[in-house]
JSON list of C-alpha atoms in Angstrom, two decimals:
[
{"chain": "A", "resi": 15, "resn": "MET", "atom": "CA", "xyz": [-4.31, 22.80, 5.63]},
{"chain": "A", "resi": 16, "resn": "THR", "atom": "CA", "xyz": [-5.32, 21.09, 2.38]},
{"chain": "A", "resi": 17, "resn": "PRO", "atom": "CA", "xyz": [-3.17, 18.46, 0.58]},
{"chain": "A", "resi": 18, "resn": "ASN", "atom": "CA", "xyz": [-2.28, 21.04, -2.14]},
{"chain": "A", "resi": 19, "resn": "GLN", "atom": "CA", "xyz": [-0.76, 23.39, 0.46]},
{"chain": "A", "resi": 20, "resn": "LEU", "atom": "CA", "xyz": [1.62, 20.79, 1.85]},
{"chain": "A", "resi": 21, "resn": "HIS", "atom": "CA", "xyz": [5.27, 19.97, 1.11]},
{"chain": "A", "resi": 22, "resn": "SER", "atom": "CA", "xyz": [5.27, 17.34, -1.67]},
{"chain": "A", "resi": 23, "resn": "SER", "atom": "CA", "xyz": [6.23, 14.43, 0.62]},
{"chain": "A", "resi": 24, "resn": "ASP", "atom": "CA", "xyz": [3.76, 15.58, 3.28]},
{"chain": "A", "resi": 25, "resn": "ARG", "atom": "CA", "xyz": [1.18, 15.92, 0.52]},
{"chain": "A", "resi": 26, "resn": "PHE", "atom": "CA", "xyz": [1.65, 12.30, -0.48]},
{"chain": "A", "resi": 27, "resn": "ALA", "atom": "CA", "xyz": [1.30, 11.21, 3.17]},
{"chain": "A", "resi": 28, "resn": "ALA", "atom": "CA", "xyz": [-1.94, 13.22, 3.39]},
{"chain": "A", "resi": 29, "resn": "GLU", "atom": "CA", "xyz": [-3.29, 11.74, 0.15]},
{"chain": "A", "resi": 30, "resn": "LEU", "atom": "CA", "xyz": [-2.38, 8.23, 1.32]},
{"chain": "A", "resi": 31, "resn": "LEU", "atom": "CA", "xyz": [-4.08, 8.73, 4.67]},
{"chain": "A", "resi": 32, "resn": "GLN", "atom": "CA", "xyz": [-7.23, 10.00, 2.98]},
{"chain": "A", "resi": 33, "resn": "SER", "atom": "CA", "xyz": [-7.21, 7.04, 0.56]},
{"chain": "A", "resi": 34, "resn": "ARG", "atom": "CA", "xyz": [-6.99, 4.59, 3.45]},
{"chain": "A", "resi": 35, "resn": "GLN", "atom": "CA", "xyz": [-9.79, 6.32, 5.31]},
{"chain": "A", "resi": 36, "resn": "LEU", "atom": "CA", "xyz": [-12.08, 6.17, 2.26]},
{"chain": "A", "resi": 37, "resn": "SER", "atom": "CA", "xyz": [-11.09, 2.56, 1.56]},
{"chain": "A", "resi": 38, "resn": "ARG", "atom": "CA", "xyz": [-11.96, 1.48, 5.10]},
{"chain": "A", "resi": 39, "resn": "LYS", "atom": "CA", "xyz": [-15.19, 3.46, 5.05]},
{"chain": "A", "resi": 40, "resn": "PHE", "atom": "CA", "xyz": [-16.20, 1.73, 1.80]},
{"chain": "A", "resi": 41, "resn": "ALA", "atom": "CA", "xyz": [-15.33, -1.74, 3.13]},
{"chain": "A", "resi": 42, "resn": "ASN", "atom": "CA", "xyz": [-17.22, -1.04, 6.35]},
{"chain": "A", "resi": 43, "resn": "ALA", "atom": "CA", "xyz": [-20.29, -0.03, 4.33]},
{"chain": "A", "resi": 44, "resn": "LEU", "atom": "CA", "xyz": [-20.15, -3.35, 2.46]},
{"chain": "A", "resi": 45, "resn": "ALA", "atom": "CA", "xyz": [-19.74, -5.47, 5.59]},
{"chain": "A", "resi": 46, "resn": "GLN", "atom": "CA", "xyz": [-23.43, -5.96, 6.29]},
{"chain": "A", "resi": 47, "resn": "PRO", "atom": "CA", "xyz": [-24.85, -6.40, 2.77]},
{"chain": "A", "resi": 48, "resn": "LEU", "atom": "CA", "xyz": [-22.04, -8.83, 1.89]},
{"chain": "A", "resi": 49, "resn": "ALA", "atom": "CA", "xyz": [-22.28, -10.64, 5.25]},
{"chain": "A", "resi": 50, "resn": "PHE", "atom": "CA", "xyz": [-18.59, -10.36, 6.13]},
{"chain": "A", "resi": 51, "resn": "LYS", "atom": "CA", "xyz": [-19.17, -12.04, 9.51]},
{"chain": "A", "resi": 52, "resn": "SER", "atom": "CA", "xyz": [-20.38, -15.27, 7.90]},
{"chain": "A", "resi": 53, "resn": "ARG", "atom": "CA", "xyz": [-17.49, -15.62, 5.45]},
{"chain": "A", "resi": 54, "resn": "PRO", "atom": "CA", "xyz": [-14.55, -17.95, 6.23]},
{"chain": "A", "resi": 55, "resn": "LEU", "atom": "CA", "xyz": [-11.18, -16.61, 7.32]},
{"chain": "A", "resi": 56, "resn": "HIS", "atom": "CA", "xyz": [-7.99, -17.50, 5.44]},
{"chain": "A", "resi": 57, "resn": "ARG", "atom": "CA", "xyz": [-4.55, -17.13, 7.02]},
{"chain": "A", "resi": 58, "resn": "PHE", "atom": "CA", "xyz": [-1.35, -16.75, 4.99]},
{"chain": "A", "resi": 59, "resn": "ALA", "atom": "CA", "xyz": [2.33, -16.51, 5.84]},
{"chain": "A", "resi": 60, "resn": "ALA", "atom": "CA", "xyz": [4.50, -13.68, 4.53]},
{"chain": "A", "resi": 61, "resn": "GLY", "atom": "CA", "xyz": [5.73, -14.23, 0.98]},
{"chain": "A", "resi": 62, "resn": "VAL", "atom": "CA", "xyz": [2.70, -16.16, -0.28]},
{"chain": "A", "resi": 63, "resn": "SER", "atom": "CA", "xyz": [1.46, -15.00, -3.69]},
{"chain": "A", "resi": 64, "resn": "LEU", "atom": "CA", "xyz": [-2.32, -14.57, -3.81]},
{"chain": "A", "resi": 65, "resn": "CYS", "atom": "CA", "xyz": [-2.45, -13.41, -7.41]},
{"chain": "A", "resi": 66, "resn": "LYS", "atom": "CA", "xyz": [0.02, -13.25, -10.30]},
{"chain": "A", "resi": 67, "resn": "ALA", "atom": "CA", "xyz": [0.23, -10.56, -12.96]},
{"chain": "A", "resi": 68, "resn": "GLY", "atom": "CA", "xyz": [-1.92, -11.74, -15.86]},
{"chain": "A", "resi": 69, "resn": "ASP", "atom": "CA", "xyz": [-4.33, -13.76, -13.69]},
{"chain": "A", "resi": 70, "resn": "ARG", "atom": "CA", "xyz": [-8.04, -13.10, -14.12]},
{"chain": "A", "resi": 71, "resn": "VAL", "atom": "CA", "xyz": [-9.36, -11.32, -11.03]},
{"chain": "A", "resi": 72, "resn": "THR", "atom": "CA", "xyz": [-12.57, -13.02, -9.84]},
{"chain": "A", "resi": 73, "resn": "GLN", "atom": "CA", "xyz": [-12.45, -12.25, -6.10]},
{"chain": "A", "resi": 74, "resn": "LEU", "atom": "CA", "xyz": [-11.02, -9.52, -3.90]},
{"chain": "A", "resi": 75, "resn": "PRO", "atom": "CA", "xyz": [-9.41, -9.97, -0.49]},
{"chain": "A", "resi": 76, "resn": "PHE", "atom": "CA", "xyz": [-10.66, -8.04, 2.52]},
{"chain": "A", "resi": 77, "resn": "VAL", "atom": "CA", "xyz": [-7.70, -7.67, 4.89]},
{"chain": "A", "resi": 78, "resn": "MET", "atom": "CA", "xyz": [-8.62, -8.57, 8.47]},
{"chain": "A", "resi": 79, "resn": "SER", "atom": "CA", "xyz": [-5.04, -8.25, 9.72]},
{"chain": "A", "resi": 80, "resn": "GLY", "atom": "CA", "xyz": [-1.54, -8.01, 8.28]},
{"chain": "A", "resi": 81, "resn": "ARG", "atom": "CA", "xyz": [-0.46, -6.45, 4.98]},
{"chain": "A", "resi": 82, "resn": "LEU", "atom": "CA", "xyz": [-0.77, -7.31, 1.30]},
{"chain": "A", "resi": 83, "resn": "ASP", "atom": "CA", "xyz": [1.60, -5.79, -1.28]},
{"chain": "A", "resi": 84, "resn": "ALA", "atom": "CA", "xyz": [0.94, -5.11, -4.94]},
{"chain": "A", "resi": 85, "resn": "VAL", "atom": "CA", "xyz": [4.22, -5.98, -6.69]},
{"chain": "A", "resi": 86, "resn": "ALA", "atom": "CA", "xyz": [4.68, -4.49, -10.16]},
{"chain": "A", "resi": 87, "resn": "HIS", "atom": "CA", "xyz": [7.40, -5.81, -12.47]},
{"chain": "A", "resi": 88, "resn": "VAL", "atom": "CA", "xyz": [9.03, -2.88, -14.27]},
{"chain": "A", "resi": 89, "resn": "PRO", "atom": "CA", "xyz": [11.63, -3.65, -16.98]},
{"chain": "A", "resi": 90, "resn": "GLY", "atom": "CA", "xyz": [14.60, -1.32, -16.82]},
{"chain": "A", "resi": 91, "resn": "VAL", "atom": "CA", "xyz": [14.05, -0.34, -13.19]},
{"chain": "A", "resi": 92, "resn": "GLN", "atom": "CA", "xyz": [16.85, -1.24, -10.79]},
{"chain": "A", "resi": 93, "resn": "GLY", "atom": "CA", "xyz": [15.70, -4.26, -8.81]},
{"chain": "A", "resi": 94, "resn": "GLY", "atom": "CA", "xyz": [13.20, -5.19, -11.55]},
{"chain": "A", "resi": 95, "resn": "GLN", "atom": "CA", "xyz": [10.10, -4.51, -9.45]},
{"chain": "A", "resi": 96, "resn": "ILE", "atom": "CA", "xyz": [8.44, -2.00, -7.19]},
{"chain": "A", "resi": 97, "resn": "VAL", "atom": "CA", "xyz": [5.71, -2.12, -4.56]},
{"chain": "A", "resi": 98, "resn": "PRO", "atom": "CA", "xyz": [3.50, 0.82, -5.58]},
{"chain": "A", "resi": 99, "resn": "ILE", "atom": "CA", "xyz": [0.87, 0.21, -2.91]},
{"chain": "A", "resi": 100, "resn": "SER", "atom": "CA", "xyz": [0.10, -1.92, 0.13]},
{"chain": "A", "resi": 101, "resn": "PHE", "atom": "CA", "xyz": [-3.24, -2.89, 1.66]},
{"chain": "A", "resi": 102, "resn": "ARG", "atom": "CA", "xyz": [-3.73, -3.07, 5.43]},
{"chain": "A", "resi": 103, "resn": "ALA", "atom": "CA", "xyz": [-6.35, -4.13, 7.96]},
{"chain": "A", "resi": 104, "resn": "GLY", "atom": "CA", "xyz": [-9.84, -2.88, 7.10]},
{"chain": "A", "resi": 105, "resn": "GLU", "atom": "CA", "xyz": [-9.13, -2.47, 3.39]},
{"chain": "A", "resi": 106, "resn": "MET", "atom": "CA", "xyz": [-10.09, -4.41, 0.27]},
{"chain": "A", "resi": 107, "resn": "ALA", "atom": "CA", "xyz": [-7.35, -4.93, -2.30]},
{"chain": "A", "resi": 108, "resn": "PHE", "atom": "CA", "xyz": [-7.63, -4.35, -6.04]},
{"chain": "A", "resi": 109, "resn": "LEU", "atom": "CA", "xyz": [-10.89, -2.37, -6.04]},
{"chain": "A", "resi": 110, "resn": "SER", "atom": "CA", "xyz": [-9.96, -0.98, -9.46]},
{"chain": "A", "resi": 111, "resn": "TYR", "atom": "CA", "xyz": [-10.80, -4.39, -10.97]},
{"chain": "A", "resi": 112, "resn": "LEU", "atom": "CA", "xyz": [-14.50, -3.94, -10.26]},
{"chain": "A", "resi": 113, "resn": "PHE", "atom": "CA", "xyz": [-16.70, -3.76, -13.38]},
{"chain": "A", "resi": 114, "resn": "ASN", "atom": "CA", "xyz": [-14.03, -4.86, -15.85]},
{"chain": "A", "resi": 115, "resn": "GLN", "atom": "CA", "xyz": [-12.69, -8.13, -17.15]},
{"chain": "A", "resi": 116, "resn": "LEU", "atom": "CA", "xyz": [-9.04, -7.13, -17.22]},
{"chain": "A", "resi": 117, "resn": "PRO", "atom": "CA", "xyz": [-6.35, -9.48, -15.90]},
{"chain": "A", "resi": 118, "resn": "SER", "atom": "CA", "xyz": [-4.26, -8.37, -12.94]},
{"chain": "A", "resi": 119, "resn": "GLY", "atom": "CA", "xyz": [-1.51, -5.92, -13.81]},
{"chain": "A", "resi": 120, "resn": "SER", "atom": "CA", "xyz": [0.63, -6.88, -10.81]},
{"chain": "A", "resi": 121, "resn": "ASP", "atom": "CA", "xyz": [1.29, -9.64, -8.30]},
{"chain": "A", "resi": 122, "resn": "LEU", "atom": "CA", "xyz": [-0.53, -9.54, -4.98]},
{"chain": "A", "resi": 123, "resn": "VAL", "atom": "CA", "xyz": [1.84, -10.85, -2.29]},
{"chain": "A", "resi": 124, "resn": "VAL", "atom": "CA", "xyz": [1.42, -11.28, 1.46]},
{"chain": "A", "resi": 125, "resn": "GLY", "atom": "CA", "xyz": [3.81, -8.69, 2.93]},
{"chain": "A", "resi": 126, "resn": "GLU", "atom": "CA", "xyz": [3.41, -9.87, 6.53]},
{"chain": "A", "resi": 127, "resn": "PRO", "atom": "CA", "xyz": [1.38, -12.69, 8.11]},
{"chain": "A", "resi": 128, "resn": "SER", "atom": "CA", "xyz": [-2.22, -11.90, 7.22]},
{"chain": "A", "resi": 129, "resn": "THR", "atom": "CA", "xyz": [-5.81, -12.99, 7.72]},
{"chain": "A", "resi": 130, "resn": "ILE", "atom": "CA", "xyz": [-8.21, -12.24, 4.87]},
{"chain": "A", "resi": 131, "resn": "GLN", "atom": "CA", "xyz": [-11.71, -12.97, 3.61]},
{"chain": "A", "resi": 132, "resn": "TRP", "atom": "CA", "xyz": [-12.31, -13.59, -0.08]},
{"chain": "A", "resi": 133, "resn": "LEU", "atom": "CA", "xyz": [-15.19, -11.62, -1.63]},
{"chain": "A", "resi": 134, "resn": "PRO", "atom": "CA", "xyz": [-16.42, -12.70, -5.11]},
{"chain": "A", "resi": 135, "resn": "LEU", "atom": "CA", "xyz": [-16.26, -9.83, -7.58]},
{"chain": "A", "resi": 136, "resn": "LYS", "atom": "CA", "xyz": [-19.78, -10.54, -8.83]},
{"chain": "A", "resi": 137, "resn": "ASP", "atom": "CA", "xyz": [-21.21, -10.29, -5.30]},
{"chain": "A", "resi": 138, "resn": "ILE", "atom": "CA", "xyz": [-19.60, -6.88, -4.79]},
{"chain": "A", "resi": 139, "resn": "GLU", "atom": "CA", "xyz": [-20.75, -5.61, -8.19]},
{"chain": "A", "resi": 140, "resn": "THR", "atom": "CA", "xyz": [-24.35, -6.77, -7.60]},
{"chain": "A", "resi": 141, "resn": "CYS", "atom": "CA", "xyz": [-24.36, -5.04, -4.23]},
{"chain": "A", "resi": 142, "resn": "LEU", "atom": "CA", "xyz": [-23.11, -1.78, -5.78]},
{"chain": "A", "resi": 143, "resn": "LEU", "atom": "CA", "xyz": [-25.62, -1.84, -8.62]},
{"chain": "A", "resi": 144, "resn": "ASN", "atom": "CA", "xyz": [-28.42, -2.16, -6.06]},
{"chain": "A", "resi": 145, "resn": "ASP", "atom": "CA", "xyz": [-27.21, 0.72, -3.91]},
{"chain": "A", "resi": 146, "resn": "GLN", "atom": "CA", "xyz": [-26.40, 4.05, -5.57]},
{"chain": "A", "resi": 147, "resn": "GLY", "atom": "CA", "xyz": [-24.87, 5.41, -2.36]},
{"chain": "A", "resi": 148, "resn": "LEU", "atom": "CA", "xyz": [-22.29, 2.60, -2.28]},
{"chain": "A", "resi": 149, "resn": "LEU", "atom": "CA", "xyz": [-21.53, 3.11, -5.97]},
{"chain": "A", "resi": 150, "resn": "LEU", "atom": "CA", "xyz": [-20.88, 6.82, -5.42]},
{"chain": "A", "resi": 151, "resn": "MET", "atom": "CA", "xyz": [-18.67, 5.95, -2.46]},
{"chain": "A", "resi": 152, "resn": "LEU", "atom": "CA", "xyz": [-16.59, 3.70, -4.73]},
{"chain": "A", "resi": 153, "resn": "VAL", "atom": "CA", "xyz": [-16.25, 6.49, -7.32]},
{"chain": "A", "resi": 154, "resn": "GLY", "atom": "CA", "xyz": [-15.09, 8.88, -4.60]},
{"chain": "A", "resi": 155, "resn": "PHE", "atom": "CA", "xyz": [-12.51, 6.40, -3.36]},
{"chain": "A", "resi": 156, "resn": "LEU", "atom": "CA", "xyz": [-11.15, 5.68, -6.86]},
{"chain": "A", "resi": 157, "resn": "GLY", "atom": "CA", "xyz": [-10.82, 9.41, -7.53]},
{"chain": "A", "resi": 158, "resn": "GLN", "atom": "CA", "xyz": [-8.85, 9.84, -4.32]},
{"chain": "A", "resi": 159, "resn": "ARG", "atom": "CA", "xyz": [-6.68, 6.82, -5.11]},
{"chain": "A", "resi": 160, "resn": "LEU", "atom": "CA", "xyz": [-5.84, 8.40, -8.48]},
{"chain": "A", "resi": 161, "resn": "ARG", "atom": "CA", "xyz": [-4.70, 11.60, -6.76]},
{"chain": "A", "resi": 162, "resn": "GLU", "atom": "CA", "xyz": [-2.57, 9.51, -4.42]},
{"chain": "A", "resi": 163, "resn": "VAL", "atom": "CA", "xyz": [-0.96, 7.69, -7.35]},
{"chain": "A", "resi": 164, "resn": "GLN", "atom": "CA", "xyz": [-0.20, 10.99, -9.09]},
{"chain": "A", "resi": 165, "resn": "ALA", "atom": "CA", "xyz": [1.41, 12.38, -5.92]},
{"chain": "A", "resi": 166, "resn": "ARG", "atom": "CA", "xyz": [3.51, 9.24, -5.51]},
{"chain": "A", "resi": 167, "resn": "GLU", "atom": "CA", "xyz": [4.70, 8.93, -9.09]},
{"chain": "A", "resi": 168, "resn": "ARG", "atom": "CA", "xyz": [5.51, 12.58, -9.74]},
{"chain": "A", "resi": 169, "resn": "ASN", "atom": "CA", "xyz": [9.15, 12.74, -10.80]},
{"chain": "A", "resi": 170, "resn": "TRP", "atom": "CA", "xyz": [9.74, 9.26, -9.29]},
{"chain": "A", "resi": 171, "resn": "ALA", "atom": "CA", "xyz": [11.68, 7.90, -12.28]},
{"chain": "A", "resi": 172, "resn": "ALA", "atom": "CA", "xyz": [14.11, 10.83, -12.23]},
{"chain": "A", "resi": 173, "resn": "ARG", "atom": "CA", "xyz": [15.14, 10.34, -8.62]},
{"chain": "A", "resi": 174, "resn": "GLY", "atom": "CA", "xyz": [18.52, 9.02, -7.52]},
{"chain": "A", "resi": 175, "resn": "VAL", "atom": "CA", "xyz": [19.01, 5.94, -5.35]},
{"chain": "A", "resi": 176, "resn": "GLN", "atom": "CA", "xyz": [19.06, 7.68, -1.96]},
{"chain": "A", "resi": 177, "resn": "THR", "atom": "CA", "xyz": [16.22, 10.03, -2.87]},
{"chain": "A", "resi": 178, "resn": "ARG", "atom": "CA", "xyz": [14.10, 7.12, -4.07]},
{"chain": "A", "resi": 179, "resn": "LEU", "atom": "CA", "xyz": [14.94, 5.11, -0.96]},
{"chain": "A", "resi": 180, "resn": "CYS", "atom": "CA", "xyz": [14.09, 8.02, 1.35]},
{"chain": "A", "resi": 181, "resn": "ALA", "atom": "CA", "xyz": [10.78, 8.58, -0.47]},
{"chain": "A", "resi": 182, "resn": "GLY", "atom": "CA", "xyz": [9.91, 4.89, -0.15]},
{"chain": "A", "resi": 183, "resn": "LEU", "atom": "CA", "xyz": [10.79, 4.76, 3.55]},
{"chain": "A", "resi": 184, "resn": "ALA", "atom": "CA", "xyz": [8.87, 7.99, 4.19]},
{"chain": "A", "resi": 185, "resn": "ARG", "atom": "CA", "xyz": [5.84, 6.40, 2.54]},
{"chain": "A", "resi": 186, "resn": "MET", "atom": "CA", "xyz": [6.19, 3.26, 4.66]},
{"chain": "A", "resi": 187, "resn": "ALA", "atom": "CA", "xyz": [6.64, 5.31, 7.85]},
{"chain": "A", "resi": 188, "resn": "ALA", "atom": "CA", "xyz": [3.54, 7.36, 7.03]},
{"chain": "A", "resi": 189, "resn": "ASP", "atom": "CA", "xyz": [1.63, 4.11, 6.57]},
{"chain": "A", "resi": 190, "resn": "LEU", "atom": "CA", "xyz": [2.64, 2.61, 9.93]},
{"chain": "A", "resi": 191, "resn": "PRO", "atom": "CA", "xyz": [0.03, 1.96, 12.63]},
{"chain": "A", "resi": 192, "resn": "SER", "atom": "CA", "xyz": [0.60, 4.07, 15.73]},
{"chain": "A", "resi": 193, "resn": "ARG", "atom": "CA", "xyz": [2.61, 2.54, 18.59]},
{"chain": "A", "resi": 194, "resn": "SER", "atom": "CA", "xyz": [2.27, 3.23, 22.30]},
{"chain": "A", "resi": 195, "resn": "ASP", "atom": "CA", "xyz": [5.99, 4.08, 22.51]},
{"chain": "A", "resi": 196, "resn": "GLY", "atom": "CA", "xyz": [5.80, 6.52, 19.59]},
{"chain": "A", "resi": 197, "resn": "ARG", "atom": "CA", "xyz": [8.55, 4.77, 17.60]},
{"chain": "A", "resi": 198, "resn": "ASN", "atom": "CA", "xyz": [8.45, 4.45, 13.79]},
{"chain": "A", "resi": 199, "resn": "VAL", "atom": "CA", "xyz": [9.59, 0.89, 13.07]},
{"chain": "A", "resi": 200, "resn": "VAL", "atom": "CA", "xyz": [9.34, -0.51, 9.53]},
{"chain": "A", "resi": 201, "resn": "VAL", "atom": "CA", "xyz": [9.41, -4.32, 9.62]},
{"chain": "A", "resi": 202, "resn": "ALA", "atom": "CA", "xyz": [11.14, -5.27, 6.38]},
{"chain": "A", "resi": 203, "resn": "THR", "atom": "CA", "xyz": [14.42, -6.70, 5.09]},
{"chain": "A", "resi": 204, "resn": "HIS", "atom": "CA", "xyz": [16.85, -4.77, 2.90]},
{"chain": "A", "resi": 205, "resn": "GLU", "atom": "CA", "xyz": [15.67, -6.88, -0.03]},
{"chain": "A", "resi": 206, "resn": "GLN", "atom": "CA", "xyz": [12.02, -5.96, 0.58]},
{"chain": "A", "resi": 207, "resn": "ILE", "atom": "CA", "xyz": [12.91, -2.28, 0.95]},
{"chain": "A", "resi": 208, "resn": "ALA", "atom": "CA", "xyz": [14.89, -2.41, -2.30]},
{"chain": "A", "resi": 209, "resn": "ALA", "atom": "CA", "xyz": [11.98, -4.05, -4.15]},
{"chain": "A", "resi": 210, "resn": "SER", "atom": "CA", "xyz": [9.56, -1.47, -2.80]},
{"chain": "A", "resi": 211, "resn": "CYS", "atom": "CA", "xyz": [11.75, 1.40, -3.99]},
{"chain": "A", "resi": 212, "resn": "GLY", "atom": "CA", "xyz": [12.76, -0.10, -7.34]},
{"chain": "A", "resi": 213, "resn": "ILE", "atom": "CA", "xyz": [16.49, -0.26, -6.63]},
{"chain": "A", "resi": 214, "resn": "SER", "atom": "CA", "xyz": [19.00, -3.09, -6.30]},
{"chain": "A", "resi": 215, "resn": "ARG", "atom": "CA", "xyz": [19.60, -4.67, -2.89]},
{"chain": "A", "resi": 216, "resn": "PRO", "atom": "CA", "xyz": [23.34, -3.77, -2.74]},
{"chain": "A", "resi": 217, "resn": "LYS", "atom": "CA", "xyz": [22.62, -0.11, -3.52]},
{"chain": "A", "resi": 218, "resn": "ALA", "atom": "CA", "xyz": [19.78, -0.09, -0.99]},
{"chain": "A", "resi": 219, "resn": "SER", "atom": "CA", "xyz": [22.06, -1.50, 1.71]},
{"chain": "A", "resi": 220, "resn": "ILE", "atom": "CA", "xyz": [24.74, 1.13, 1.02]},
{"chain": "A", "resi": 221, "resn": "ALA", "atom": "CA", "xyz": [22.19, 3.95, 1.12]},
{"chain": "A", "resi": 222, "resn": "LEU", "atom": "CA", "xyz": [20.60, 2.60, 4.32]},
{"chain": "A", "resi": 223, "resn": "LYS", "atom": "CA", "xyz": [23.97, 2.43, 6.06]},
{"chain": "A", "resi": 224, "resn": "ALA", "atom": "CA", "xyz": [24.72, 6.01, 5.00]},
{"chain": "A", "resi": 225, "resn": "LEU", "atom": "CA", "xyz": [21.39, 7.14, 6.44]},
{"chain": "A", "resi": 226, "resn": "GLU", "atom": "CA", "xyz": [22.15, 5.27, 9.66]},
{"chain": "A", "resi": 227, "resn": "GLY", "atom": "CA", "xyz": [25.51, 7.01, 9.83]},
{"chain": "A", "resi": 228, "resn": "ASP", "atom": "CA", "xyz": [23.70, 10.36, 9.54]},
{"chain": "A", "resi": 229, "resn": "GLY", "atom": "CA", "xyz": [21.42, 9.45, 12.44]},
{"chain": "A", "resi": 230, "resn": "VAL", "atom": "CA", "xyz": [18.27, 9.26, 10.31]},
{"chain": "A", "resi": 231, "resn": "LEU", "atom": "CA", "xyz": [17.74, 5.52, 10.74]},
{"chain": "A", "resi": 232, "resn": "LYS", "atom": "CA", "xyz": [18.63, 2.65, 13.03]},
{"chain": "A", "resi": 233, "resn": "LEU", "atom": "CA", "xyz": [19.08, -0.68, 11.26]},
{"chain": "A", "resi": 234, "resn": "GLY", "atom": "CA", "xyz": [18.17, -4.01, 12.81]},
{"chain": "A", "resi": 235, "resn": "ARG", "atom": "CA", "xyz": [17.76, -7.55, 11.55]},
{"chain": "A", "resi": 236, "resn": "GLY", "atom": "CA", "xyz": [14.53, -7.48, 9.57]},
{"chain": "A", "resi": 237, "resn": "TRP", "atom": "CA", "xyz": [13.53, -4.00, 10.77]},
{"chain": "A", "resi": 238, "resn": "ILE", "atom": "CA", "xyz": [14.41, -0.34, 10.35]},
{"chain": "A", "resi": 239, "resn": "GLU", "atom": "CA", "xyz": [13.58, 2.36, 12.88]},
{"chain": "A", "resi": 240, "resn": "VAL", "atom": "CA", "xyz": [13.07, 5.86, 11.51]},
{"chain": "A", "resi": 241, "resn": "LEU", "atom": "CA", "xyz": [14.72, 8.17, 14.05]},
{"chain": "A", "resi": 242, "resn": "ASN", "atom": "CA", "xyz": [14.30, 11.41, 12.11]},
{"chain": "A", "resi": 243, "resn": "LEU", "atom": "CA", "xyz": [11.18, 11.34, 9.95]},
{"chain": "A", "resi": 244, "resn": "ARG", "atom": "CA", "xyz": [11.47, 15.00, 9.02]},
{"chain": "A", "resi": 245, "resn": "GLY", "atom": "CA", "xyz": [15.06, 14.46, 7.88]},
{"chain": "A", "resi": 246, "resn": "LEU", "atom": "CA", "xyz": [13.95, 11.46, 5.83]},
{"chain": "A", "resi": 247, "resn": "ILE", "atom": "CA", "xyz": [11.16, 13.47, 4.18]},
{"chain": "A", "resi": 248, "resn": "GLU", "atom": "CA", "xyz": [13.51, 16.35, 3.37]},
{"chain": "A", "resi": 249, "resn": "ARG", "atom": "CA", "xyz": [15.85, 13.94, 1.56]},
{"chain": "A", "resi": 250, "resn": "SER", "atom": "CA", "xyz": [13.03, 12.46, -0.50]},
{"chain": "A", "resi": 251, "resn": "ASP", "atom": "CA", "xyz": [12.48, 15.45, -2.80]}
]
């Protein structure tokens, strides 16, 4: 089944999965020419800002472990900000800043304790210009990332609080690494969930409690377990 034949929420999950696969494939292809193994490791606690909106991007982080969040500030959106995309182990963040001199359009924040390697933009660009195969791989990834963005943003602004929250949680659940016990546990506070979905924290908390009452979620301190992923997806359209 192709992404275009899927339910819209399933389609986004499929597009996201394909984006991550291409991102990791691209990073893996760069590992040897950029000598990843010889580069120093940097460890950061959750909440640390690695880049602010408006900063000049001169180096990209390769995520060894953990999660980095792009945080976009959106005037007029409930909560004031959204997390349109996250970067996980095996991925490089902010690849769209290659071959341009534009400042960052969003903050890059450590979403959970992470280990990264910094890769100078100029080193990556030189490597790509010397290897047409790598350059074509980047183009393929960016095209896929655009399709993912279009799937995610379609009708997003018109959604209500619970619909937006369900869509955000469905996205996070689809992005979770697999667990041996098969559970879908999103490690995040109500405030982080609200920011990711572009809604206020009080409204997010009310909607989360309603979903828990319906048996869709189980709420814990700093975590949310998705008990009925299909039910969550159905409420996100």
